[in-house]
PDB file of N, CA and C in Angstrom:
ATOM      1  N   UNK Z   1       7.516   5.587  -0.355  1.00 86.00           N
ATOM      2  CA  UNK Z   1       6.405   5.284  -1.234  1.00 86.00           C
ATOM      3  C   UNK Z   1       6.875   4.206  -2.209  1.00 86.00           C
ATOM      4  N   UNK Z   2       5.996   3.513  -2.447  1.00 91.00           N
ATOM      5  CA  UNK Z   2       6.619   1.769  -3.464  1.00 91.00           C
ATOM      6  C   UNK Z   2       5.573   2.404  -5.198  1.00 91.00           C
ATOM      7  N   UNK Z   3       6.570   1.815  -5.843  1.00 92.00           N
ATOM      8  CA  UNK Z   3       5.827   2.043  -7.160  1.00 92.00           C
ATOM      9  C   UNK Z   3       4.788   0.818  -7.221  1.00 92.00           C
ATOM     10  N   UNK Z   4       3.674   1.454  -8.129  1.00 90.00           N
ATOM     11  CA  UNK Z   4       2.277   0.386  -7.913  1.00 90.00           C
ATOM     12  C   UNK Z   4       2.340  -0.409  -8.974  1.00 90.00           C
ATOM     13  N   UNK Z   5       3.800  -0.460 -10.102  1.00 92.00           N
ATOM     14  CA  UNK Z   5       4.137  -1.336 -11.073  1.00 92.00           C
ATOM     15  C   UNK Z   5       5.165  -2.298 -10.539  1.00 92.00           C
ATOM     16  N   UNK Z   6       6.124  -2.146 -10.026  1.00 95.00           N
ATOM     17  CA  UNK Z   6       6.656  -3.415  -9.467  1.00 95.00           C
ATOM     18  C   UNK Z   6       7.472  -3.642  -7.907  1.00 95.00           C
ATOM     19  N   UNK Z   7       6.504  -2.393  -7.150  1.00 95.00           N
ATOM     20  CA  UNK Z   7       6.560  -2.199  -5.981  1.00 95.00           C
ATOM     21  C   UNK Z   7       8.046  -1.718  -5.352  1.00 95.00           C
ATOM     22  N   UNK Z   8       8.684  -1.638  -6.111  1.00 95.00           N
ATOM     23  CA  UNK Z   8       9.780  -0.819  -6.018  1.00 95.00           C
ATOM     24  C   UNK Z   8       9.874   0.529  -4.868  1.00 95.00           C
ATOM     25  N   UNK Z   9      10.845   1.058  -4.173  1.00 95.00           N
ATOM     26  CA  UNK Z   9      10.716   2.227  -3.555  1.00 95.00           C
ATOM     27  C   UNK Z   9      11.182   3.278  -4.189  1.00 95.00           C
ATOM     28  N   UNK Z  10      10.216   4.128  -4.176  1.00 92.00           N
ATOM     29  CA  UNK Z  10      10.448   5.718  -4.583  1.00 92.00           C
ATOM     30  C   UNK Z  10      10.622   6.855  -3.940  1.00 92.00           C
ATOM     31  N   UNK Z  11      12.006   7.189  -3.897  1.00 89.00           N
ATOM     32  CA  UNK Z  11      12.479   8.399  -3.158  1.00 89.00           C
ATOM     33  C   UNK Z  11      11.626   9.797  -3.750  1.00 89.00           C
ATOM     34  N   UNK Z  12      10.747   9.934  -2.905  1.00 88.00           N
ATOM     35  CA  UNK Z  12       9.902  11.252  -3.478  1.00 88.00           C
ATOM     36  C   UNK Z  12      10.592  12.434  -2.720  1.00 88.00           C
ATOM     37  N   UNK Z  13      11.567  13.663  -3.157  1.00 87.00           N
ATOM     38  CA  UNK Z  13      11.533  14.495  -2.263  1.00 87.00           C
ATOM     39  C   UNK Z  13      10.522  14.875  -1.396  1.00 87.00           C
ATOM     40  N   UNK Z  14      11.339  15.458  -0.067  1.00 83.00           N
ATOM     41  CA  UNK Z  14      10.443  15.929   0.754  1.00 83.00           C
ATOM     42  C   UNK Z  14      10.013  17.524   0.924  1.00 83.00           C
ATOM     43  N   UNK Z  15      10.298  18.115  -0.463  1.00 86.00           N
ATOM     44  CA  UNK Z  15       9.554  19.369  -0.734  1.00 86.00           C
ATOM     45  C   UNK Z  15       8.964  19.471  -2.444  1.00 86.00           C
ATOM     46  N   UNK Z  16       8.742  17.959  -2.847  1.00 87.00           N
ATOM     47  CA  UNK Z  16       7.665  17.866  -3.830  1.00 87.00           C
ATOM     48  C   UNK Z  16       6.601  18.017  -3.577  1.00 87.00           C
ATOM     49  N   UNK Z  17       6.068  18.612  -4.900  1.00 88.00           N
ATOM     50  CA  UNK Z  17       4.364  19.208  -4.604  1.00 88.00           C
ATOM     51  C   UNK Z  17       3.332  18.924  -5.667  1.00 88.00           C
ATOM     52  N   UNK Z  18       2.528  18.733  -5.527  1.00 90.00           N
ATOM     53  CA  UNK Z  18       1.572  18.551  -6.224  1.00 90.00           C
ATOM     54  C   UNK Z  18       1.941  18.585  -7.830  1.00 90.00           C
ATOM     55  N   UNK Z  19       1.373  17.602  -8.602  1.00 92.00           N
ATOM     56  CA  UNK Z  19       2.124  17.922 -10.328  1.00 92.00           C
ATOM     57  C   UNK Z  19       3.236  17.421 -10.740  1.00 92.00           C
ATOM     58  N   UNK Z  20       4.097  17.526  -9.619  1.00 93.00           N
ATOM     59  CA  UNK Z  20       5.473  17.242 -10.146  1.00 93.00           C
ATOM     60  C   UNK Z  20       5.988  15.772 -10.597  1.00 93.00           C
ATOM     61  N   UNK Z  21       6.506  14.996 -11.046  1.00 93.00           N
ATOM     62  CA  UNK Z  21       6.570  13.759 -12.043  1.00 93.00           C
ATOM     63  C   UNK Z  21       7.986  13.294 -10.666  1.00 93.00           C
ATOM     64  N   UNK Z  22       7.960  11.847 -10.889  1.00 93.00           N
ATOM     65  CA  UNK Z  22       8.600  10.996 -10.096  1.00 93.00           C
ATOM     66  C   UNK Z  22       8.743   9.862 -11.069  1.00 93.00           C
ATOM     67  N   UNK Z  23      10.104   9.306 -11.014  1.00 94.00           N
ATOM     68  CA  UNK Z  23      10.203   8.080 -11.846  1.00 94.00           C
ATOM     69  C   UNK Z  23      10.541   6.888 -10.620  1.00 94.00           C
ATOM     70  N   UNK Z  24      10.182   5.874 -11.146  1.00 95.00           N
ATOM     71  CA  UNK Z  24      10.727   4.686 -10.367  1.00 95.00           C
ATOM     72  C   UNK Z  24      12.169   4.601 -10.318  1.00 95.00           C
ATOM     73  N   UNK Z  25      13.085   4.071 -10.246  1.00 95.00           N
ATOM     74  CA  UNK Z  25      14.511   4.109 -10.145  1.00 95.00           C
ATOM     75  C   UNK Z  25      14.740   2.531 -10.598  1.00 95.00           C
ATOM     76  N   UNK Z  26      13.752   1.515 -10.507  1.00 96.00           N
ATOM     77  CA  UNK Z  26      14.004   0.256 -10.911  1.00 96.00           C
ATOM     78  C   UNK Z  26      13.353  -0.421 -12.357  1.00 96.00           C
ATOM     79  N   UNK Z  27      11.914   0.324 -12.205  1.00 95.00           N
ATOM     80  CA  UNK Z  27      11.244   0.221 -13.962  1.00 95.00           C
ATOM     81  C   UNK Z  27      11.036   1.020 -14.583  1.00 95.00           C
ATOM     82  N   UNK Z  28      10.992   2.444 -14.105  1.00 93.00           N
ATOM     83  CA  UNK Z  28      11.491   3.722 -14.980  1.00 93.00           C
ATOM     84  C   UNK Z  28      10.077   3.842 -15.215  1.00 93.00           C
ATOM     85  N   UNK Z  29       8.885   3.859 -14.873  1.00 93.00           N
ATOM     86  CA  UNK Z  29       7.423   4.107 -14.795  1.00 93.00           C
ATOM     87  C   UNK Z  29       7.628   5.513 -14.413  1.00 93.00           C
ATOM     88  N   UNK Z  30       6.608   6.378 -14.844  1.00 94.00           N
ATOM     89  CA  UNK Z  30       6.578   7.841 -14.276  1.00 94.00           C
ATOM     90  C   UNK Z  30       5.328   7.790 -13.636  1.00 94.00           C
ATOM     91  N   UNK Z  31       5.072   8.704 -12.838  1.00 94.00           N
ATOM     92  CA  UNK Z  31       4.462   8.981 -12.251  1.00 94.00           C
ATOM     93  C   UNK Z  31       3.987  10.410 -11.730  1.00 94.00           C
ATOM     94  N   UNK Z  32       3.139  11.451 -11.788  1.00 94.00           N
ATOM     95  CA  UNK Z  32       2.697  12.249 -11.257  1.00 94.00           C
ATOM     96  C   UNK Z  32       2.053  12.433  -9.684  1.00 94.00           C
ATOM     97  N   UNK Z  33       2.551  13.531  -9.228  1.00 92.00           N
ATOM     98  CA  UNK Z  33       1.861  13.422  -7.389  1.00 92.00           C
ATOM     99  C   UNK Z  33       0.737  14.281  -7.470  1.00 92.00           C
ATOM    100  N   UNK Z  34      -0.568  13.213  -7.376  1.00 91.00           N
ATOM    101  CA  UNK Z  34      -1.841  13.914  -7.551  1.00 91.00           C
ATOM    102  C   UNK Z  34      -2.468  14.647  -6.623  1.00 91.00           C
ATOM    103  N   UNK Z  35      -1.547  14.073  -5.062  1.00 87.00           N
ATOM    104  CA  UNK Z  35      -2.465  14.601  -4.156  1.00 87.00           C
ATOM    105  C   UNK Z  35      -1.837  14.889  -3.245  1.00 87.00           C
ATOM    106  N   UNK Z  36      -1.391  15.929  -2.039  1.00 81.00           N
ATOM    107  CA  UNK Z  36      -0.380  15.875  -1.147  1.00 81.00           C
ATOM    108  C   UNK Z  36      -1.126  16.592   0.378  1.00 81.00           C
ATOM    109  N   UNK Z  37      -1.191  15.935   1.323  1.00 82.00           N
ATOM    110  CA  UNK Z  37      -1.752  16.075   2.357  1.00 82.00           C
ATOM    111  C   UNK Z  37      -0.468  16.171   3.183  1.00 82.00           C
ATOM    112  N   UNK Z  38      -0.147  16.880   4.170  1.00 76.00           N
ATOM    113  CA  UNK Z  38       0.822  16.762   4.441  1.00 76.00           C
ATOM    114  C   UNK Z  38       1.684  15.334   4.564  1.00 76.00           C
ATOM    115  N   UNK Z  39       1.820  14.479   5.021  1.00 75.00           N
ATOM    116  CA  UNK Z  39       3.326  13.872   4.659  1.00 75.00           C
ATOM    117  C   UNK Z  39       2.784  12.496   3.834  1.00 75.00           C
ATOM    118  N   UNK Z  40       1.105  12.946   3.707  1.00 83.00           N
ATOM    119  CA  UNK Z  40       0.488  11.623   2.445  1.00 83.00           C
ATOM    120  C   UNK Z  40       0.360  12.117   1.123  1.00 83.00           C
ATOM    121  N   UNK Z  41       0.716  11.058   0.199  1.00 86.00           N
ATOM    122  CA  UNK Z  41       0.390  11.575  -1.069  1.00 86.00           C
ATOM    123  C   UNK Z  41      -0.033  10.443  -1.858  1.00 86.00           C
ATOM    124  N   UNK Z  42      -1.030  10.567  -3.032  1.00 90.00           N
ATOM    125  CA  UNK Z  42      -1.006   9.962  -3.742  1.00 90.00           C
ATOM    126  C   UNK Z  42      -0.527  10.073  -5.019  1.00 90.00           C
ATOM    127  N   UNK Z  43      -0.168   8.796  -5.632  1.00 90.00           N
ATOM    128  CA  UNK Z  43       0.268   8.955  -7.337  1.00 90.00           C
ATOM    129  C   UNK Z  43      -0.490   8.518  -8.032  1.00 90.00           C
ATOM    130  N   UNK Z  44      -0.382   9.235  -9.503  1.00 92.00           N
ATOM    131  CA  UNK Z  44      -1.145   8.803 -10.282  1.00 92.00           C
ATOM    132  C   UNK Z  44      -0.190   8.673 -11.518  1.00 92.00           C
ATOM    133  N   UNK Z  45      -0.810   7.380 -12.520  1.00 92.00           N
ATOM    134  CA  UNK Z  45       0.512   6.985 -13.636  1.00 92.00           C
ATOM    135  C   UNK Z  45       0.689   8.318 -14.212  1.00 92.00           C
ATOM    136  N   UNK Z  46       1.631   8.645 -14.884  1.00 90.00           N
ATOM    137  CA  UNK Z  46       1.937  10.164 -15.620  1.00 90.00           C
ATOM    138  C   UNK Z  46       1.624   9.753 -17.478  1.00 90.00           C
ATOM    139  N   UNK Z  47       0.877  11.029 -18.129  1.00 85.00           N
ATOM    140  CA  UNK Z  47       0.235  10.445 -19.576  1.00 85.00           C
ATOM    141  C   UNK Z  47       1.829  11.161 -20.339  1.00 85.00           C
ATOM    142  N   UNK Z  48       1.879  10.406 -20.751  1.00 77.00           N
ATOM    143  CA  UNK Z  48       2.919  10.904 -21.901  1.00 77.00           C
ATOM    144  C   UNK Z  48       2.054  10.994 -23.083  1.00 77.00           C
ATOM    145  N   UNK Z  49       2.605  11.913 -23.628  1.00 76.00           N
ATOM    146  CA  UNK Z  49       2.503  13.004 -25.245  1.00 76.00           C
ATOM    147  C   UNK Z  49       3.327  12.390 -26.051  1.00 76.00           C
ATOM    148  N   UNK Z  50       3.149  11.908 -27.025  1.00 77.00           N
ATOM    149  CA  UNK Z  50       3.704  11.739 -28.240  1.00 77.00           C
ATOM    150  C   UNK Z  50       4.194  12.788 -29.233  1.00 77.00           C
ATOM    151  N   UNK Z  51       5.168  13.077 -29.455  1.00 82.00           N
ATOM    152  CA  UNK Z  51       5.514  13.908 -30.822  1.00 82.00           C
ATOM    153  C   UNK Z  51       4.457  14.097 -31.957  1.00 82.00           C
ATOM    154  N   UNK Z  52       4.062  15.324 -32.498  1.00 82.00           N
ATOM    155  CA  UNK Z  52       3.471  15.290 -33.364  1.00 82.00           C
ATOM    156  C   UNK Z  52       3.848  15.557 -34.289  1.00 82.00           C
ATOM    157  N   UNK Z  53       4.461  14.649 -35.844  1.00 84.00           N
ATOM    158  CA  UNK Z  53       5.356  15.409 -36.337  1.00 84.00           C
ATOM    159  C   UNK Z  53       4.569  15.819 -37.858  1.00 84.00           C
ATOM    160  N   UNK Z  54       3.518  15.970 -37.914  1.00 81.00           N
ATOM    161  CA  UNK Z  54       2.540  16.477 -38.741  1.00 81.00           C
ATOM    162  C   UNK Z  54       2.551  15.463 -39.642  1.00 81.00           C
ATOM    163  N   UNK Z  55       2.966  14.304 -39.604  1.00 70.00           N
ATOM    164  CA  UNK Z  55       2.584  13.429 -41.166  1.00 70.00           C
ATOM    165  C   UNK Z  55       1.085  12.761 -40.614  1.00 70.00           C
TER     166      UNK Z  55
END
């Protein structure tokens, strides 16, 4: 699977599942696996959370 930021290849294990977060290895983009059909999947960008540090 190629990352859809700078097409890079992404070693996705082959007993990842649905949810689980994937980083690129070359731009460090995350990514979530939104969809897993057997040996297809799609990604979707992953939302990062910000700290809330009450101020």
């Amino acid at each position: 699977m190629n990352c859809p930021e700078c097409d890079a290849k992404i070693d996705v294990p082959g007993d990842a599942t649905s949810g689980e977060i994937v980083s690129c290895p070359d731009c460090g983009a995350d990514y979530e696996i939104s969809k897993q059909d057997g040996s297809q999947m799609e990604l979707k960008k992953a939302e990062s959370i910000g700290e809330d540090w009450g101020e």
